[in-house]
Short mmCIF file of C-alpha atoms in Angstrom, two decimals:
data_model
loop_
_atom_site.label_atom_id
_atom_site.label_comp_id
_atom_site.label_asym_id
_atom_site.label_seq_id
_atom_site.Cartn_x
_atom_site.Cartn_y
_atom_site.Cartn_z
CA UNK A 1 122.09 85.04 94.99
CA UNK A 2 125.43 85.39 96.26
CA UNK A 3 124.29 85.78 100.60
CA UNK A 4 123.07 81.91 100.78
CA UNK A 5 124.59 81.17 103.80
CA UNK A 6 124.10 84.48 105.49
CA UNK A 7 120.08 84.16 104.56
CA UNK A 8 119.94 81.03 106.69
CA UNK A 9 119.12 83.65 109.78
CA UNK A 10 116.98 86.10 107.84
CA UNK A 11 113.58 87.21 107.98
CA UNK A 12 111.49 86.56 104.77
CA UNK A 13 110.41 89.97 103.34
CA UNK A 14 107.34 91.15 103.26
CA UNK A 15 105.83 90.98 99.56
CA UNK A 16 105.81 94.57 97.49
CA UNK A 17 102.90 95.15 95.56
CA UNK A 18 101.46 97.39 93.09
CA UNK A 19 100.41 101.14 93.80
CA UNK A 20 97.29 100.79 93.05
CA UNK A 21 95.03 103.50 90.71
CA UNK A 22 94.59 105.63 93.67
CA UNK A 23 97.46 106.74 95.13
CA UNK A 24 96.38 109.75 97.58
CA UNK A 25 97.31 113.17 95.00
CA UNK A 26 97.13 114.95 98.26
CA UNK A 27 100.22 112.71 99.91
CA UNK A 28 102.49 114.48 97.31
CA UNK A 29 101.40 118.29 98.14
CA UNK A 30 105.02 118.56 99.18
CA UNK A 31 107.11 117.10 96.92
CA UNK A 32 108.48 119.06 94.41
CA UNK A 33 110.21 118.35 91.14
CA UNK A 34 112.99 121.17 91.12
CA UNK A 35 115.51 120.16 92.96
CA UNK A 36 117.49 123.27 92.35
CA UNK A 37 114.91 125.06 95.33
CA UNK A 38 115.21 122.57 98.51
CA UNK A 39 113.46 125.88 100.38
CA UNK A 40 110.90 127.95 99.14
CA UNK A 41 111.81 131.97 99.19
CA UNK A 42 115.34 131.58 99.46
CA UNK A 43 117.82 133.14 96.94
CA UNK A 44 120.80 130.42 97.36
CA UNK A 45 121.12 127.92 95.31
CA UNK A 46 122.98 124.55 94.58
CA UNK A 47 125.89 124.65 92.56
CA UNK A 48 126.70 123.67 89.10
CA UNK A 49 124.90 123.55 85.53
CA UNK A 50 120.87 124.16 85.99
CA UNK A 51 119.10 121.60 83.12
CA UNK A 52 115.90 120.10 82.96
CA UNK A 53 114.79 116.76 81.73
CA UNK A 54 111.57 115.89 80.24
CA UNK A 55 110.22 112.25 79.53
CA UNK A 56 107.60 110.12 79.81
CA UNK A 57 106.36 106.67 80.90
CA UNK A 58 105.04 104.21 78.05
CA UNK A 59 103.60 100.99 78.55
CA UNK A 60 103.89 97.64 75.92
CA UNK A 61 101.55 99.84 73.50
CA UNK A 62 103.42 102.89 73.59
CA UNK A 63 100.28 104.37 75.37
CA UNK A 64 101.61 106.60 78.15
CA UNK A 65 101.35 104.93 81.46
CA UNK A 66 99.31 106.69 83.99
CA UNK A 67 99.17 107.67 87.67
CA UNK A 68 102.50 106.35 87.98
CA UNK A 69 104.77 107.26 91.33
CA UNK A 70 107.88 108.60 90.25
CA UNK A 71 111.19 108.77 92.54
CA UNK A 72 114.58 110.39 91.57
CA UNK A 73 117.34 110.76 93.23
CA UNK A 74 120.96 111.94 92.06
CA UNK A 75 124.36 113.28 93.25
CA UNK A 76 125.08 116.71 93.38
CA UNK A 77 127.36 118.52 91.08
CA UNK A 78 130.59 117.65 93.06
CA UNK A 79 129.17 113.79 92.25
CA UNK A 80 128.70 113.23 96.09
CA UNK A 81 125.61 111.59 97.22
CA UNK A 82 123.93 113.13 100.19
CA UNK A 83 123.32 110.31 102.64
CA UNK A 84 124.13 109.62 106.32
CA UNK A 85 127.76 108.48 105.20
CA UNK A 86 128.41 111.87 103.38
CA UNK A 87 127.06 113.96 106.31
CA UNK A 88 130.24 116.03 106.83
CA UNK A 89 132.13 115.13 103.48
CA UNK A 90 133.30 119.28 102.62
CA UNK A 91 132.19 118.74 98.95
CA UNK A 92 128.15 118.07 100.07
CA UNK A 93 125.92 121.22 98.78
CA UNK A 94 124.16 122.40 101.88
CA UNK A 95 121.26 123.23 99.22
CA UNK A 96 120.81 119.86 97.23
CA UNK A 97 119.20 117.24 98.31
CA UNK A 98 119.19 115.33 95.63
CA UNK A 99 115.53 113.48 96.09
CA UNK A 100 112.75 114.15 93.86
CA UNK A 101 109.28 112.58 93.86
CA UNK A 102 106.13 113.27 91.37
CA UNK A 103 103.14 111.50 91.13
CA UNK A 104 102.31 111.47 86.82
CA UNK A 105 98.63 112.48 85.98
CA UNK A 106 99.42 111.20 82.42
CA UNK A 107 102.26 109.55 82.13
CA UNK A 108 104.83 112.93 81.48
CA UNK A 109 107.70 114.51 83.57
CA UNK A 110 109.34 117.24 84.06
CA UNK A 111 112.43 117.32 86.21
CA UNK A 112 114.38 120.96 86.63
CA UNK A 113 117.74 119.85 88.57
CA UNK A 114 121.34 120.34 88.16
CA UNK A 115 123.56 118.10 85.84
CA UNK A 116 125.36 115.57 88.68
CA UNK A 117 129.08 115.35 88.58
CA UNK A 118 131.05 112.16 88.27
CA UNK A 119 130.75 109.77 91.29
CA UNK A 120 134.84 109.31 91.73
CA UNK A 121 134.53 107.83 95.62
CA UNK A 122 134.65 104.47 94.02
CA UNK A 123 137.59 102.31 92.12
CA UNK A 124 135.53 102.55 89.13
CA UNK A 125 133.93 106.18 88.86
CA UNK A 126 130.62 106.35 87.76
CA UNK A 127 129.11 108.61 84.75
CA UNK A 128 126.64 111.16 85.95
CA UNK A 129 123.20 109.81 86.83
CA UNK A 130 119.65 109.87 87.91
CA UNK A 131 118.06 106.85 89.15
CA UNK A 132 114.37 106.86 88.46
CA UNK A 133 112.22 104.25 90.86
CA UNK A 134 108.80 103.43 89.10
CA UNK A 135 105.65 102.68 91.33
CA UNK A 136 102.59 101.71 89.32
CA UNK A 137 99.26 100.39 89.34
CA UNK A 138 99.88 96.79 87.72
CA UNK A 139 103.16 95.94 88.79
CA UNK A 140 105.96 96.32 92.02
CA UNK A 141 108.47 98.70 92.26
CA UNK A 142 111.36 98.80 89.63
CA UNK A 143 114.48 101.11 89.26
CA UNK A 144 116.77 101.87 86.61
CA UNK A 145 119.12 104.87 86.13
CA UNK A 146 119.58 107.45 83.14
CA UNK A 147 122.56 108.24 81.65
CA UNK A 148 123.60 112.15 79.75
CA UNK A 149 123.61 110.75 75.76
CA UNK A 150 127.52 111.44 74.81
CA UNK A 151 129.30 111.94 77.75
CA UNK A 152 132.49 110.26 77.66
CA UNK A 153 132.87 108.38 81.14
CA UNK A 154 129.49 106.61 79.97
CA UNK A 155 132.23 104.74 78.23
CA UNK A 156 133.99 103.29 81.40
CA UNK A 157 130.72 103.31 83.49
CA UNK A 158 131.02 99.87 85.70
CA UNK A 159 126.70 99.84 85.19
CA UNK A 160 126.31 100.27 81.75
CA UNK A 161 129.23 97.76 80.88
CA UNK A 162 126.53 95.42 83.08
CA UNK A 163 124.22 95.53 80.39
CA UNK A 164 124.46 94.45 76.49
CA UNK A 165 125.84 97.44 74.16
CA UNK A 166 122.52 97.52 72.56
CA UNK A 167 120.29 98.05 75.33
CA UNK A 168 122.52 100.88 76.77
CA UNK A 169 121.34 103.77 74.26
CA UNK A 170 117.32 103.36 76.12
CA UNK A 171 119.22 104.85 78.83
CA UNK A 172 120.61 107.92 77.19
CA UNK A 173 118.60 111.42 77.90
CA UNK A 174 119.24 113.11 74.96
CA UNK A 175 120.06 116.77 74.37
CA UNK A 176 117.22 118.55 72.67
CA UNK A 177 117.95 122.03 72.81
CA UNK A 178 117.19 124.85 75.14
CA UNK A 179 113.88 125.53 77.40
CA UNK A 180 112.25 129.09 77.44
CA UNK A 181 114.30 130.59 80.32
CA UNK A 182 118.05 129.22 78.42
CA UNK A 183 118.81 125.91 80.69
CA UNK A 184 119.75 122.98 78.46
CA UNK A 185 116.94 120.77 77.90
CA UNK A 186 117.18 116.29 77.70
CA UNK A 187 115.01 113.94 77.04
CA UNK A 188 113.62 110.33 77.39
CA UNK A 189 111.38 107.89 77.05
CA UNK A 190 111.11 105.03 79.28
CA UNK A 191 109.57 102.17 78.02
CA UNK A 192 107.89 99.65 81.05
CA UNK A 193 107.11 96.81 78.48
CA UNK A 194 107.75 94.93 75.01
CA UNK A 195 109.83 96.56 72.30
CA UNK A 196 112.63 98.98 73.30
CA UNK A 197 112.40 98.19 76.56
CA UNK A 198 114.02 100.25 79.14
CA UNK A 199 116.25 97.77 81.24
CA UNK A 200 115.68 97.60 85.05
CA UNK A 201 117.98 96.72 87.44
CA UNK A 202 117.45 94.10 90.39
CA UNK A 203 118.10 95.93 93.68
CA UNK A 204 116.82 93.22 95.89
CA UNK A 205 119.11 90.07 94.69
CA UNK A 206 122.17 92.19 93.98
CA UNK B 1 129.16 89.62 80.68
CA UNK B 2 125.51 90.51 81.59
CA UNK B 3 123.95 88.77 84.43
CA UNK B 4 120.14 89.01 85.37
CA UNK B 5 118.21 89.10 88.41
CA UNK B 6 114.17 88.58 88.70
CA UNK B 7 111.69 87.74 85.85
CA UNK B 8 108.61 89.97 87.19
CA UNK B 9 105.56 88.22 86.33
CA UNK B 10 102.36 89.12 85.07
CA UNK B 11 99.52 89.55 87.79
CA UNK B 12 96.98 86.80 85.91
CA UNK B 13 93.85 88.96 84.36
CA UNK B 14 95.16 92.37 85.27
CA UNK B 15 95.10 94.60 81.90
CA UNK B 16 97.96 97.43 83.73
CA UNK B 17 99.87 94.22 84.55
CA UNK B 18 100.21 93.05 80.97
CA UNK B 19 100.97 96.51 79.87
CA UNK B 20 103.38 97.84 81.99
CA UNK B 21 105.64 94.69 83.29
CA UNK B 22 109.04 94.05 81.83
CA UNK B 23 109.18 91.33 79.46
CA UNK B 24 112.95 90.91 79.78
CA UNK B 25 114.81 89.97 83.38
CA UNK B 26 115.76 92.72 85.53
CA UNK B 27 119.84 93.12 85.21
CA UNK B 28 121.78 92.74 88.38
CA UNK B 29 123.64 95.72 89.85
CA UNK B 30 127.55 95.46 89.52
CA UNK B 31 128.87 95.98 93.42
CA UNK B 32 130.88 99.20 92.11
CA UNK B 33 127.42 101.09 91.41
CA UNK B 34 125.15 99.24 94.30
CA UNK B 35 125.36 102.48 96.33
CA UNK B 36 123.78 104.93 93.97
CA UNK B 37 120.67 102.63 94.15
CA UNK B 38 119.76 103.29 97.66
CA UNK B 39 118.13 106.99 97.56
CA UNK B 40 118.23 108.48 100.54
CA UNK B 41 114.78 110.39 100.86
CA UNK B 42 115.15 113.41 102.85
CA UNK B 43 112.75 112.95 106.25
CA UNK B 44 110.93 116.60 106.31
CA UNK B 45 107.37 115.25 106.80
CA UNK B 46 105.69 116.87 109.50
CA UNK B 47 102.93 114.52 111.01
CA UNK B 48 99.03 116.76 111.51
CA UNK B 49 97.86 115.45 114.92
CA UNK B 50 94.97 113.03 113.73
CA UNK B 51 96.49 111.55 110.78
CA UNK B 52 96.87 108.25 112.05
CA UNK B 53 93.42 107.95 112.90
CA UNK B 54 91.42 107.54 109.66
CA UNK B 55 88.49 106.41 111.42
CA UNK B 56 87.34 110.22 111.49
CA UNK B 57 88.01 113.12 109.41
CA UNK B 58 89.04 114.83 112.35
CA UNK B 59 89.56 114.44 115.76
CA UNK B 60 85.71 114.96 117.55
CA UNK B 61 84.26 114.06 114.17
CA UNK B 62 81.94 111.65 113.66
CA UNK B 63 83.08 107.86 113.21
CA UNK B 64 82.97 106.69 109.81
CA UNK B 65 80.74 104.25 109.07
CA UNK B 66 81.96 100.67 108.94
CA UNK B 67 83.82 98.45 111.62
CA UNK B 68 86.82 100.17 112.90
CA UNK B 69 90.04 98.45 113.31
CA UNK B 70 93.30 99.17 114.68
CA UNK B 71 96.78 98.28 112.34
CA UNK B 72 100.07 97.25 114.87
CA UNK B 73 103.38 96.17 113.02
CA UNK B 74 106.72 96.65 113.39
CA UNK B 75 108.94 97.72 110.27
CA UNK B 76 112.24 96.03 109.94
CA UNK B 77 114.99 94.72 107.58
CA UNK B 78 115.69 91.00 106.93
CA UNK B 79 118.07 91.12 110.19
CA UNK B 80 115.35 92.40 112.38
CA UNK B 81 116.74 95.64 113.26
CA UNK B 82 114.00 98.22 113.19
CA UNK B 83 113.51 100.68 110.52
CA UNK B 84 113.26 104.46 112.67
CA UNK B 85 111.22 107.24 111.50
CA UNK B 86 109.70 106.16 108.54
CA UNK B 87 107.24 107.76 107.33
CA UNK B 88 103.94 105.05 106.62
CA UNK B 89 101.42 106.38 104.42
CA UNK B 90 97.99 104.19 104.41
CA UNK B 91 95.38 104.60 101.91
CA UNK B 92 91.91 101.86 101.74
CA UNK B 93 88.41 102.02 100.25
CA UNK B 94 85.77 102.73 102.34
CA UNK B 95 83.10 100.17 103.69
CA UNK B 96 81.38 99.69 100.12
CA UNK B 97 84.60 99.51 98.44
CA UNK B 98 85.13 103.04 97.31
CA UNK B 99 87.89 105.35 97.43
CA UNK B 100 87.79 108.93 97.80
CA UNK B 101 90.34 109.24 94.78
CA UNK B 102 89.29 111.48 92.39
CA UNK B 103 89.81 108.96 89.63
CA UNK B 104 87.68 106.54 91.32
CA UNK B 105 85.13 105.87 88.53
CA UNK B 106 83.26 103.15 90.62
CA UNK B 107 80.19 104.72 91.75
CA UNK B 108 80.00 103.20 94.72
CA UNK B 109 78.86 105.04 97.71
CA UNK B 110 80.99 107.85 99.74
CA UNK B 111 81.17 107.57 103.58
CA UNK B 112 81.12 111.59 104.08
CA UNK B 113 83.05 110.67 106.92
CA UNK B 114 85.58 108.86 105.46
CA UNK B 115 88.59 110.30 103.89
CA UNK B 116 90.62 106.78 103.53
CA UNK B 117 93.99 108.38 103.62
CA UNK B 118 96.80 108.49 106.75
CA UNK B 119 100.15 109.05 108.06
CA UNK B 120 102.30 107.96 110.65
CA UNK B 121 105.99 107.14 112.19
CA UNK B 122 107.60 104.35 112.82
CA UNK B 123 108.79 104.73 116.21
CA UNK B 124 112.96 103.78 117.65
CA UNK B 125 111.38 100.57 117.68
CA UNK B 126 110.17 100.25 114.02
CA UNK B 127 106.75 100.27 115.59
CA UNK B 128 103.81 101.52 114.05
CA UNK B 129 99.96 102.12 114.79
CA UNK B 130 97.07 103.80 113.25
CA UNK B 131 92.50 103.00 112.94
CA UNK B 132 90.67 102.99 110.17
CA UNK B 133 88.04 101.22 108.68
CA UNK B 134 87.64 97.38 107.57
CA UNK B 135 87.67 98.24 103.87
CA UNK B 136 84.67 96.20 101.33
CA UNK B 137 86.06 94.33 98.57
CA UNK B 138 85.40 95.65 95.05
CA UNK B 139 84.93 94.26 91.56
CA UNK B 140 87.88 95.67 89.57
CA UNK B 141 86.70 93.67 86.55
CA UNK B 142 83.30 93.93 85.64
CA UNK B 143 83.56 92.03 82.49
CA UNK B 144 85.25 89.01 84.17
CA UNK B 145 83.45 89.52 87.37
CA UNK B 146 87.18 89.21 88.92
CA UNK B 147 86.74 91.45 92.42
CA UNK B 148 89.75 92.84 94.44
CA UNK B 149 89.77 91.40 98.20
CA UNK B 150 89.74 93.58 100.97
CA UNK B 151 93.06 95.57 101.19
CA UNK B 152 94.81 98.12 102.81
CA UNK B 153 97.61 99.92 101.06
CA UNK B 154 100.79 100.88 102.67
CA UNK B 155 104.02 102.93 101.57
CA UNK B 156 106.98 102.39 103.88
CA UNK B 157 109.88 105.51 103.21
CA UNK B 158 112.59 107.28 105.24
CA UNK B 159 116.00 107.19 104.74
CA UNK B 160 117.21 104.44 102.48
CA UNK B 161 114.27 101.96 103.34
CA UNK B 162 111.28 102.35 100.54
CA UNK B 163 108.74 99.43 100.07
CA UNK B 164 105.18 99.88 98.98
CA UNK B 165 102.82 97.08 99.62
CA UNK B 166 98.95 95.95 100.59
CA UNK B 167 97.66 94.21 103.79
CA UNK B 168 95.00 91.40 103.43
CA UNK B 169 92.62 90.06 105.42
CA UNK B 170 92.28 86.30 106.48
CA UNK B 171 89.58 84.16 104.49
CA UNK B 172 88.33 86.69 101.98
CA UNK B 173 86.72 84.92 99.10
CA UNK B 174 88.23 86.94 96.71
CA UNK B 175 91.67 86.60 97.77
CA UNK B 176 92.54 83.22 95.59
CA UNK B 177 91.88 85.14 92.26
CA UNK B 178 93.92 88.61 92.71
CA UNK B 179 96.47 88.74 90.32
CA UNK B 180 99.03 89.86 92.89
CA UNK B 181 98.09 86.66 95.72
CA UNK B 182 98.38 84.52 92.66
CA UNK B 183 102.40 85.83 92.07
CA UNK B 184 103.03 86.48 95.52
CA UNK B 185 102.18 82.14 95.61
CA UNK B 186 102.83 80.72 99.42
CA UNK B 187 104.42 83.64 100.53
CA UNK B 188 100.97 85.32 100.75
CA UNK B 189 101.02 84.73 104.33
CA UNK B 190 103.39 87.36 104.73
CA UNK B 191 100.81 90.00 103.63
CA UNK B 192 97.98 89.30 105.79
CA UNK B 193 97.07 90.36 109.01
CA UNK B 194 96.91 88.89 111.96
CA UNK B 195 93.85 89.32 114.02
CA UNK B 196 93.93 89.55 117.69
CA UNK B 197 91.13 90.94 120.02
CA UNK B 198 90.73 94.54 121.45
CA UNK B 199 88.38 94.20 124.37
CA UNK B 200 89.48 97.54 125.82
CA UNK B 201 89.05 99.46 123.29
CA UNK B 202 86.23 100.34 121.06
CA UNK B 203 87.23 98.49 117.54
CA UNK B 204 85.81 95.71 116.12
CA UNK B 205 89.17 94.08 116.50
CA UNK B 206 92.64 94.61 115.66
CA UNK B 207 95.51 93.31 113.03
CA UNK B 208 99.29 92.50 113.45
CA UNK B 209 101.17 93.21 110.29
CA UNK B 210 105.12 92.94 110.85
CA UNK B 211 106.61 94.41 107.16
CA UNK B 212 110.32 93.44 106.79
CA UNK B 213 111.20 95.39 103.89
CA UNK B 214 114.09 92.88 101.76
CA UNK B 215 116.72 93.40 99.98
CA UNK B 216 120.30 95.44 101.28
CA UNK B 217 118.56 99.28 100.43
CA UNK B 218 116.72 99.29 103.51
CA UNK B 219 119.99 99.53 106.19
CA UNK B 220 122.83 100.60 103.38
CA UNK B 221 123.62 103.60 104.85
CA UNK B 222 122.75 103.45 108.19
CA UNK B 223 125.40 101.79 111.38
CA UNK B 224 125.00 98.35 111.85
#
């Protein structure tokens, strides 16, 4: 923890916990897992390359891990983020959000979204990303992000140069051909627990 | 170099625990991607009039069944500055310890007037209010006879600020064996409620449960 001094004034956080086997279904009879339609019935659309990415959740047996809450949330295709900060920035997509939210019967997902373009508002640009928050019955909160297998910035990307060379490929989605209506199709499995793990990241200490 | 963050631990005698928590430590975020962790969740909820008021299906339904109680907090970082316009979503068991969830295997009895699910906003002050019913412990382990204590569940989310957590109750016996009071260790106290009396109004009492939600997501975007 880096903020030792600066904690001597703060309040101690309230304690996550787990989500529980019964989520409410109902609480997620809005959310939506295309984020290429932000509004139902109209004909615009965001820009840049339609894809969809289908994975799954597997626990420490490779069983598929149920019920779990399921949060993504990406830049657009200019790579710009659409938060408070970004508000007016000219590149923002007036029809991207860039949020995503499913609640897994079983343990798969299927996310139809546009591939996000290279973050380059920072010294070190970022590869194109989704992060992925897990809620689950068992366990708190944890986040990671994906990564597009074989894209070339994933070479100079300041996250995945965090994290040991052989734990970077469980956070490759990997090309796998072409879905019924011609958008190109990735996939991934994350893995919560034991062999192949899928790192997580630690958004509270860093 | 890699540098790591949190072990998680395993909640003691809870199976989904074992299965589905990290065995290695989380890996901390390098400043240069920090940003790009902090989603921003879009706020187009729209609040039903009712919502916050679980203790009927309805408004000029009849009251479930059970002692009603009234929830007050305030949501706010680690500073203290409030957390606006989040949406709360509350879900609990009913009196006997049952939820309405359609995976809910228990086979304890449904209150037919008791839905166990709600919404509300924070308010510009990060304050927050909404009734429902004391919820009944239940035994999540039959073969261990290990029971889950009385609990409501809450999910905090609006802008950058996103925290999911459970609000206990003072004294209940099963509290010292859940898996999660067992991690959560001395900081427990920061999950229960505090009791205070309503005497004009008709619930069997009220709680106080302030939620600072940690870490730098909750404000990262916001003017401070």
């Amino acid at each position: 923890m880096t903020h030792s001094k600066a904690k001597i004034n703060r309040l101690t956080p309230t304690n996550e916990d787990t989500l529980g086997p019964y989520y409410p279904i109902s609480l997620c009879d809005n959310d939506s897992m295309d984020m290429t339609k932000i509004r139902r019935g109209i004909i615009l659309e965001p820009r840049g390359e339609k894809i969809v990415i289908e994975g799954c959740i597997k626990d420490i047996n490779g069983n598929l891990a149920n019920g779990c809450l399921l949060e993504f949330w990406q830049a657009n295709a200019d790579g710009i983020y659409r938060t408070p900060l970004t508000e007016t920035h000219p590149k923002l997509d007036p029809w991207f959000n860039g949020y995503a939210r499913h609640r897994t019967k079983d343990g798969h997902f299927s996310l139809k979204t546009i591939r996000p373009g290279i973050n380059k508002g920072l010294e070190q640009p970022r590869a194109p990303n989704i992060t992925l928050t897990i809620f689950s019955d068992g366990i708190m909160r944890v986040v990671t992000q994906l990564f597009f297998d074989g894209d070339p910035t994933n070479e100079s990307d300041p996250l995945l140069l965090a994290i040991d060379e052989n734990l970077r490929g469980r956070l490759m989605m990997k090309f796998a051909g072409a879905t019924d209506d011609g958008l190109k199709k990735y996939t991934i499995d994350i893995i919560m627990a034991g062999d192949n793990e899928t790192p997580f990241f630690d958004d509270l200490l860093s | 170099m890699t540098r790591y963050g949190r072990q998680i631990e395993i909640g003691p005698t809870d199976n989904t625990s074992n299965e589905r928590t990290p065995r290695n430590r989380l890996h901390l975020i390098p400043e240069e991607a920090r940003a790009s962790f902090a989603p921003y969740a879009p706020y187009n909820y729209g609040i039903n009039p009712g919502e916050a008021d679980m203790t009927r299906l309805a408004p000029g339904r009849p009251r479930a069944e059970g002692d009603p109680i009234k929830v007050v907090g305030k949501v706010t970082d680690e500073f203290g500055r409030p957390i606006k316009n989040s949406l709360i979503e509350i879900w609990n068991a009913n009196k006997y310890g049952r939820y309405t969830h359609i995976e809910d295997h228990s086979g304890l009895a449904l209150d037919p007037n008791f839905l166990g699910i709600g919404r509300t906003l924070t308010d510009q002050n990060g304050n927050y209010e909404f009734w429902t019913i004391r919820p009944g412990a239940y035994l999540a382990r039959p073969d261990i006879n290990r029971w889950r204590p009385k609990h409501i569940h809450m999910s905090i989310r609006g802008g950058s600020s996103r925290m999911i957590t459970q609000m206990y109750f003072r004294g209940d016996p099963y509290n010292d064996t859940d898996p999660m009071r067992i991690l959560m260790g001395d900081n427990f106290d920061k999950n229960i409620g505090i009791e205070f009396e309503t005497p004009e109004d008709d619930f069997d009492c009220g709680y106080k449960f302030d939620i600072v939600i940690g870490g730098r997501n909750p404000t990262f975007f916001e003017d401070i």
